XYZ file of C-alpha atoms in Angstrom:
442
model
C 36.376 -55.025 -8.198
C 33.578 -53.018 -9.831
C 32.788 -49.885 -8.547
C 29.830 -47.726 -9.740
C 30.347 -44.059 -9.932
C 27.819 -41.736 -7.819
C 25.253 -39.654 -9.485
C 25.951 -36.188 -9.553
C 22.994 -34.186 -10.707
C 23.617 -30.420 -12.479
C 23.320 -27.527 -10.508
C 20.676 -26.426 -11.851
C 18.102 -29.217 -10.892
C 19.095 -29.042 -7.630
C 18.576 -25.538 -7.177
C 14.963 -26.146 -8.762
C 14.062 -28.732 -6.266
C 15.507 -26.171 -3.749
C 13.385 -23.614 -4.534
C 9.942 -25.175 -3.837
C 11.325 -24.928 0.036
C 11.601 -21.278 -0.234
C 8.630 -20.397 2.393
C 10.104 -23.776 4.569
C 12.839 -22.140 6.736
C 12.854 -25.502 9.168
C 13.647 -27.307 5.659
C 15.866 -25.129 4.573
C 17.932 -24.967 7.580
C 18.031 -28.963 7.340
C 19.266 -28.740 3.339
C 21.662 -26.338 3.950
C 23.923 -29.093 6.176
C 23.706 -31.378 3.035
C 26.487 -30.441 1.268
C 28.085 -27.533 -0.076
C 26.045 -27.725 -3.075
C 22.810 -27.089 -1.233
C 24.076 -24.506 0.691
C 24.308 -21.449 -1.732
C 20.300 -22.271 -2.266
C 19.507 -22.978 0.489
C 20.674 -19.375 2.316
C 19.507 -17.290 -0.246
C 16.167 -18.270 0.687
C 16.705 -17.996 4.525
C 18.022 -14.858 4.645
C 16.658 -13.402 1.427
C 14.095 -11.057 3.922
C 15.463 -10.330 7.630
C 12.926 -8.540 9.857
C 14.199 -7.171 13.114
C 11.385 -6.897 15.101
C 11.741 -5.220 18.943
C 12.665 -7.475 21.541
C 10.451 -9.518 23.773
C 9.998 -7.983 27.712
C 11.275 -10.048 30.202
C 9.393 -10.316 33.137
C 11.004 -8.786 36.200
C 12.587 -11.573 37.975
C 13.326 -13.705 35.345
C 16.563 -14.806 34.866
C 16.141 -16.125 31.583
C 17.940 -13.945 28.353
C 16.116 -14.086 25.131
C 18.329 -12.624 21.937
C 16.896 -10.408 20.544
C 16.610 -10.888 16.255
C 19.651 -7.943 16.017
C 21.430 -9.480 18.411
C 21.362 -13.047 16.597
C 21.912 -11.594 13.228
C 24.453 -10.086 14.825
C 26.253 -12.907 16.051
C 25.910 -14.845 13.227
C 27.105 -11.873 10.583
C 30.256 -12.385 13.201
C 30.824 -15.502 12.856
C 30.540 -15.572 9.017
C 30.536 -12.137 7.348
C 29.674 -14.153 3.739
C 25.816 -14.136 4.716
C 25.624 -10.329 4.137
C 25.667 -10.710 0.577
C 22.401 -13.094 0.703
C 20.495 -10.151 2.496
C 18.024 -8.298 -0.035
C 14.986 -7.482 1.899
C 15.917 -5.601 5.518
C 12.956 -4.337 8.094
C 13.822 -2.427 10.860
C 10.657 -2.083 13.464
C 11.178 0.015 16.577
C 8.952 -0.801 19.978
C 7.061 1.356 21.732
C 7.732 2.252 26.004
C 10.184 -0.816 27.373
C 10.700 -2.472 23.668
C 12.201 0.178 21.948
C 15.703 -0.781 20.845
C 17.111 0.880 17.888
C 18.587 3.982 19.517
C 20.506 1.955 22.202
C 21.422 -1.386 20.160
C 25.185 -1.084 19.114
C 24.652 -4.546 16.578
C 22.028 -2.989 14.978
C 24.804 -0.571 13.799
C 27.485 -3.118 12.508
C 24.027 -4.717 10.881
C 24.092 -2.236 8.572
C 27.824 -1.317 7.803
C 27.840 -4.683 6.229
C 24.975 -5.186 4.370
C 25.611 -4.434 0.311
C 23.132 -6.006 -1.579
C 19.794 -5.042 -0.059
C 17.213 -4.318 -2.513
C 14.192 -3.667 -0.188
C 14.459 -1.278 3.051
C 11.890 -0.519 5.745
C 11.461 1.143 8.565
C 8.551 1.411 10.968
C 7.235 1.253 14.149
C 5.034 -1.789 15.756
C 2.491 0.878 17.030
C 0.960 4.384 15.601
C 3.868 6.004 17.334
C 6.677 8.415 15.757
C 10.093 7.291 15.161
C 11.828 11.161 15.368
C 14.483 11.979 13.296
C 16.721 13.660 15.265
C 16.556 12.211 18.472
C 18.146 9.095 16.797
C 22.162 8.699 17.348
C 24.288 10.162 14.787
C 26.017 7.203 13.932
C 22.647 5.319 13.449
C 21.455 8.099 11.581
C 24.513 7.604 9.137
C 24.267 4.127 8.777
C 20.464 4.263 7.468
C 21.522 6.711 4.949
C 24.634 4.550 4.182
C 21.361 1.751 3.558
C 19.408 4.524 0.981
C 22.661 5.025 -0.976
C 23.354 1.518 -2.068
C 23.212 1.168 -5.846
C 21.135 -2.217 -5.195
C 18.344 -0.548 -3.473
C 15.608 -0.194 -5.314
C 12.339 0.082 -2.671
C 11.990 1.944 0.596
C 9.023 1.823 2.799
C 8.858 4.512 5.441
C 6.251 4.714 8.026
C 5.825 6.897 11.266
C 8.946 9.103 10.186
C 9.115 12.524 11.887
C 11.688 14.831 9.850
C 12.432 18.168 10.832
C 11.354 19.546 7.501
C 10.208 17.900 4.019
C 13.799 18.999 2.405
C 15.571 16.974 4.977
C 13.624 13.545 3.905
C 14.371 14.470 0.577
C 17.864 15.058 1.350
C 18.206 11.391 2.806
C 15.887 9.757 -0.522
C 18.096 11.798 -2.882
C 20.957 9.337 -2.708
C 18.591 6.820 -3.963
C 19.659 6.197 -7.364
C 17.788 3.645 -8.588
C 14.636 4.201 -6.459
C 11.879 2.395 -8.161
C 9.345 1.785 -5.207
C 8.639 4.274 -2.737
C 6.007 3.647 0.408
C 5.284 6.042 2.969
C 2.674 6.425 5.250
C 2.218 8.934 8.809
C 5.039 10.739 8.025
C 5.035 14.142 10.293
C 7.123 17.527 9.645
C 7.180 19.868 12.680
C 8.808 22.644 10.155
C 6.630 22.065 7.377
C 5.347 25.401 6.868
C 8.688 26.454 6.697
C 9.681 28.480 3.649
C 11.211 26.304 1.214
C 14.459 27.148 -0.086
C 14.213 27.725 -3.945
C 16.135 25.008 -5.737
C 17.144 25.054 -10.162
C 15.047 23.026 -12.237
C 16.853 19.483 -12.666
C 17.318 17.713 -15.666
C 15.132 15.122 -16.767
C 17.693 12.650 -16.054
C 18.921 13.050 -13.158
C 15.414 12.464 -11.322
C 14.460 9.293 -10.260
C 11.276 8.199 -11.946
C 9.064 6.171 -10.028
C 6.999 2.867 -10.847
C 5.154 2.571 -7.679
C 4.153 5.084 -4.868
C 2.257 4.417 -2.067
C 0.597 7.700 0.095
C -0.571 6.208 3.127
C -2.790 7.277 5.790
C -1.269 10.816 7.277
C 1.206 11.627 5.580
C 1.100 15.425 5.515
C 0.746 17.175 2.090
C 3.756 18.801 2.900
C 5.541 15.641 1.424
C 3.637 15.975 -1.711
C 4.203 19.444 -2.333
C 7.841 19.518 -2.263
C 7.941 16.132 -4.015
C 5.946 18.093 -7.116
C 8.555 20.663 -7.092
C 10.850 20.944 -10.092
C 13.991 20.936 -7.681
C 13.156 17.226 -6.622
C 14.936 14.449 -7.620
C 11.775 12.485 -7.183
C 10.150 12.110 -10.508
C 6.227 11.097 -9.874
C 5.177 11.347 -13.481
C 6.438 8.323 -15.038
C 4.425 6.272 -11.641
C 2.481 2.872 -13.070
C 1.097 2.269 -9.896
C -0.477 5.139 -7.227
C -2.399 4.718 -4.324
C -2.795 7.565 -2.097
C -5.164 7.718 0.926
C -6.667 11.426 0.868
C -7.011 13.850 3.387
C -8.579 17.060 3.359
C -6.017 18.487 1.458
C -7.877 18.016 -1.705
C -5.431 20.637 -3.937
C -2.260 19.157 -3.188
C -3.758 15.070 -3.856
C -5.144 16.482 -6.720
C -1.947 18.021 -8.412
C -0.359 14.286 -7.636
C -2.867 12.475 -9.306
C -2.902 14.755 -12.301
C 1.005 14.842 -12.678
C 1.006 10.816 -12.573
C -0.421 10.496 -16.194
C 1.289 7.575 -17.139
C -0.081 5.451 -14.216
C -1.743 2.091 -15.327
C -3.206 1.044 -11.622
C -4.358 4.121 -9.495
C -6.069 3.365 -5.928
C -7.985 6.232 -4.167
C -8.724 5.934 -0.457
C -10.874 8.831 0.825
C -10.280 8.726 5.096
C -12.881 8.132 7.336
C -12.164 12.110 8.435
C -12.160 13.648 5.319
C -14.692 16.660 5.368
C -16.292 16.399 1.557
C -18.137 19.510 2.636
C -15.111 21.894 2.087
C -14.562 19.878 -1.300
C -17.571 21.357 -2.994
C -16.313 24.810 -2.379
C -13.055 24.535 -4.168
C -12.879 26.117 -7.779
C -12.499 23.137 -10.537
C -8.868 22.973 -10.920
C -8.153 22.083 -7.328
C -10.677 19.161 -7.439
C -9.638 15.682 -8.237
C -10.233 14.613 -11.930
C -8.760 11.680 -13.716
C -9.199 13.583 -17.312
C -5.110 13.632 -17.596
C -5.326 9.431 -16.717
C -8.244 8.422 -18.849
C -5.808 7.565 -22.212
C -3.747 5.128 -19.812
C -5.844 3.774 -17.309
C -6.004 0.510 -16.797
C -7.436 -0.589 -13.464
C -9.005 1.429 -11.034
C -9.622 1.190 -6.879
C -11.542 3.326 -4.661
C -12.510 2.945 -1.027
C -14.943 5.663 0.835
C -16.067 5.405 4.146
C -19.604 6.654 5.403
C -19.484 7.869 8.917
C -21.898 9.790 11.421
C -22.274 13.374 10.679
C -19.808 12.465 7.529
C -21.189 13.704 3.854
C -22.178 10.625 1.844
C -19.291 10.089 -0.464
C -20.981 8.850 -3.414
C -21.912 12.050 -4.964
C -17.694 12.455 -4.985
C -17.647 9.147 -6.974
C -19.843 9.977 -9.279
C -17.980 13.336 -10.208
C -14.609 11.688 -10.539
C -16.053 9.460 -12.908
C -17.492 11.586 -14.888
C -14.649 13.416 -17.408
C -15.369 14.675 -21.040
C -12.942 12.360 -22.616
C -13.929 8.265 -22.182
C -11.242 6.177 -20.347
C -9.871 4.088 -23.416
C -7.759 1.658 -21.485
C -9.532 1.258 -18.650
C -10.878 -2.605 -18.081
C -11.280 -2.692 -14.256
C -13.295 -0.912 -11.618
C -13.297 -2.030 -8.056
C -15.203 0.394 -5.468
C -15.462 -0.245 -1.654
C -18.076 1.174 0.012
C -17.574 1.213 3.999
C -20.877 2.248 6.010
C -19.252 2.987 10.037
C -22.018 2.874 12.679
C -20.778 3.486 16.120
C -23.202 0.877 18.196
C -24.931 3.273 20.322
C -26.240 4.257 16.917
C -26.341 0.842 15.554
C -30.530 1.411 15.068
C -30.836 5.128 14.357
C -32.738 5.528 11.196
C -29.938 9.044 10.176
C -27.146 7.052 9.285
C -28.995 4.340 7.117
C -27.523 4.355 3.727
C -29.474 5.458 0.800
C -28.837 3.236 -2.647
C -30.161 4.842 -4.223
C -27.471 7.537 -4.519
C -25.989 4.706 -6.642
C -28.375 4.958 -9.905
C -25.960 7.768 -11.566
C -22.903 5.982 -10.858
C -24.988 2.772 -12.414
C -25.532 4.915 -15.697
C -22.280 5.952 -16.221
C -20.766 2.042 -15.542
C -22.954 1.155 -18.369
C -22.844 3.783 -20.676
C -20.191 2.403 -23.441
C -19.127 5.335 -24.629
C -17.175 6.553 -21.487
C -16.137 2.811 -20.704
C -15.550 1.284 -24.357
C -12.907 -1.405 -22.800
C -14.772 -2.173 -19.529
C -14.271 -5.853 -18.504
C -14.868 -6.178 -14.900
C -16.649 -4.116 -11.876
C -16.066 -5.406 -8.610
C -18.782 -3.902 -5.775
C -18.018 -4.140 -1.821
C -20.122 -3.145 0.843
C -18.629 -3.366 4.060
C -19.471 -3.057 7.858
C -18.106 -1.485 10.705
C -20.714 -3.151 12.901
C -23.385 -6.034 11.406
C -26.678 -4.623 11.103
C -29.739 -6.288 10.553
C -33.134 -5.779 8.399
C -30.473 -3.170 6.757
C -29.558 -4.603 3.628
C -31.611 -4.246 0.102
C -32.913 -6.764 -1.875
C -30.488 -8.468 -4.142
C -30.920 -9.506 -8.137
C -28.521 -11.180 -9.936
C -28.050 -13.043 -13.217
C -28.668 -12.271 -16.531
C -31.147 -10.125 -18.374
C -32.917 -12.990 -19.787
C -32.311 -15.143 -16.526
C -33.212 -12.816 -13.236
C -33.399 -14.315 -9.364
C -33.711 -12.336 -6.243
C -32.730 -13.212 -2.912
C -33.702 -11.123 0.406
C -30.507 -10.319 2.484
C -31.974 -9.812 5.991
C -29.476 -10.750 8.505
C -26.173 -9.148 9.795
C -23.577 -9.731 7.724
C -19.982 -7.601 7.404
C -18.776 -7.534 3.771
C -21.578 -8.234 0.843
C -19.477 -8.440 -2.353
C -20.528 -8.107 -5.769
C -18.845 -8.938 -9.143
C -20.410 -7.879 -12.243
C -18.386 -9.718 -15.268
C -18.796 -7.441 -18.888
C -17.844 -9.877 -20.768
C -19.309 -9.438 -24.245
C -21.715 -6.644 -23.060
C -24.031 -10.404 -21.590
C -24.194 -7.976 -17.937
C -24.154 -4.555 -19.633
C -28.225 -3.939 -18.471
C -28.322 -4.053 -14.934
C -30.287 -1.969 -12.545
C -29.707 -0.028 -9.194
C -32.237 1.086 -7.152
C -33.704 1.466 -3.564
C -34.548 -2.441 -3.159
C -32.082 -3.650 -5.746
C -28.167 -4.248 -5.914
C -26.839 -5.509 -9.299
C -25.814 -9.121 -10.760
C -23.287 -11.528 -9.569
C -24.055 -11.978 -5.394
C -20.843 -13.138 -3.324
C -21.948 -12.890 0.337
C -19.457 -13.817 2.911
């Protein structure tokens, strides 16, 4: 009798077909009780990222228990250990009040004993509330530094951290060997005025260069300043991506900015409490300037808010912009421009923005000597609140073709994209009661 031999297909198609499930974890879980062949595949994309979020309240007489994600991760680590090793990508979010979890949660220990292969850490908190240091067990405490000194780690994201002092966060991110990402944002240090002990200059390499840093929103300078010192092992001068949101501690953003002059994409974010006043009265070297960037620059981000009683922040704009060398690299400028009117203002004629602030930053887009490589501008204007009768008229298209369209009704975000491509939208105008080119209104 003639039998005819099943088709067995390579590996390696399989695993292609596999992969276009990788955002499908219902269709994942089904492929993965296929065969063993489908199974390697098929877990590396379910529990390539694990995020243990807080667990859900439970209404007082309920009787019901709902697991919380430790615990299940937990049970099923238990009942095979081998899933550890598929684990790359680990968040950790504590609660806030009757959801918070990690202090008290003995799996969330064992958790991370025996993960080895994690690439990507984070820790944060679901709410603008602290996560303090030293009010966290011991053991727990040991086991998230046991997390920052695999050799597989490679990011860290760190948000709403409270540290005694800025040496003892650097004492936890100094195990980080092969640190390539760092992300940190309201980080707090009750000591940080603290004399810092004096540490010897280290060598070149053994610091841990950076390709991406993140400075969120409140992060004391404090962070910044010891990270600049020579004694840290974090290196922020070899950085291809920055974005840092400022505060009013203009000196210290500024030294980070100038030390990063290797940095391809740099993103500014000025907060909406910044006090531009106390800028101005700074001597040069303690204002920002991108003069030390300009020969690498590629792309270029920055978002300003205008608030009540707030200095406009365009003048700001236009002086970062403006350096004696012209940016050779650079092919990209995106600025958002945020206008914040509190609605028992909403009408009052003192917080009405003024274009045409906007005409020197116009000249210097256009002028092609400080922008020889300039490809694309991207303009936003955004609202807090819609306003009406508030916007200017618009023009866009060429300069042999030119419409105009009135924009008189609320709206929240007008967007505009002015393309350079061979110099066609190089003469375009700013004024009182006209915005520039390419209209995108959403």
């Amino acid at each position: 009798m003639h039998t005819t031999k099943p088709i067995v297909l390579p590996q390696e198609v399989i695993d292609s077909a596999l992969d276009h499930f990788h955002s499908n974890p219902v269709a994942l879980k089904a492929c993965a009780l296929v065969c063993h062949a489908w199974l390697h595949t098929s877990r590396t994309h379910l529990f390539r990222k694990v995020s243990l979020q807080p667990p859900q309240v439970v209404a007082p007489r309920s009787t019901a228990k709902v697991p919380s994600d430790s615990q299940r991760l937990y049970t099923l680590l238990r009942s095979d250990p081998g899933i550890a090793r598929y684990i790359q990508e680990l968040v950790v979010c504590e609660g806030m009040v009757q959801r918070e979890w990690i202090a008290r949660d003995q799996g969330l220990l064992h958790i991370l004993r025996a993960l080895h292969n994690v690439s990507r850490f984070e820790l944060k908190r679901s709410a603008a509330m602290p996560i303090v240091w030293d009010t966290l067990p011991i053991a727990l405490r040991e086991a998230l530094g046991g997390i920052l000194q695999l050799p597989s780690l490679n990011e860290v994201n760190l948000v709403g951290l409270v540290m005694k002092s800025p040496s003892a966060l650097f004492g936890l991110l100094k195990e980080c060997r092969n640190l390539r990402t760092l992300e940190v944002s309201h980080l707090a240090f009750p000591s940080a005025t603290e004399p810092m002990s004096p540490e010897s200059e280290l060598e070149p390499s053994s610091r841990c260069g950076l390709d991406v840093l993140v400075i969120g929103p409140r992060t004391q300078p404090a962070f910044i300043d010891y990270m600049l010192r020579p004694g840290s092992r974090i290196d922020p001068s070899s950085t291809r991506e920055l974005s840092t949101s400022i505060s009013n501690a203009f000196p210290s953003f500024a030294r980070l900015i100038q030390s990063a002059t290797l940095t391809r994409r740099l993103e500014i974010i000025l907060m909406n409490d910044i006090n531009l006043r106390t800028y101005w009265d700074l001597p040069p070297h303690e204002r920002l300037t991108l003069e030390h960037n300009a020969p690498f620059l590629q792309q270029l981000s920055i978002r300003a808010d205008l608030t009540q009683n707030r200095e406009d922040p365009l003048l700001w704009i236009q002086a970062l912009l403006m350096i004696p060398s012209p940016f050779l690299s650079l092919h990209t400028i995106s600025i958002v421009y945020t206008i914040y009117v509190p609605d028992p203002y909403i009408n009052s004629p003192e917080v009405q923005p003024d274009f045409t602030a906007w005409a020197p930053i116009d000249a210097l887009l256009t002028a092609e000597d400080a922008f020889p490589h300039l490809a694309r501008v991207r303009l936003e204007f955004a609202l807090e609140n819609p306003l009406v009768s508030m916007w200017p008229r618009c023009s866009y298209g060429t300069s042999s073709s030119r419409r105009q369209c009135c924009v008189r009704r609320a709206c929240y975000r007008l967007v505009l994209t002015i393309p350079v491509d061979d110099r066609c939208f190089r003469r375009w105008s700013m004024s009182s009661d006209s915005v520039p080119i390419v209209l995108i209104l959403y």
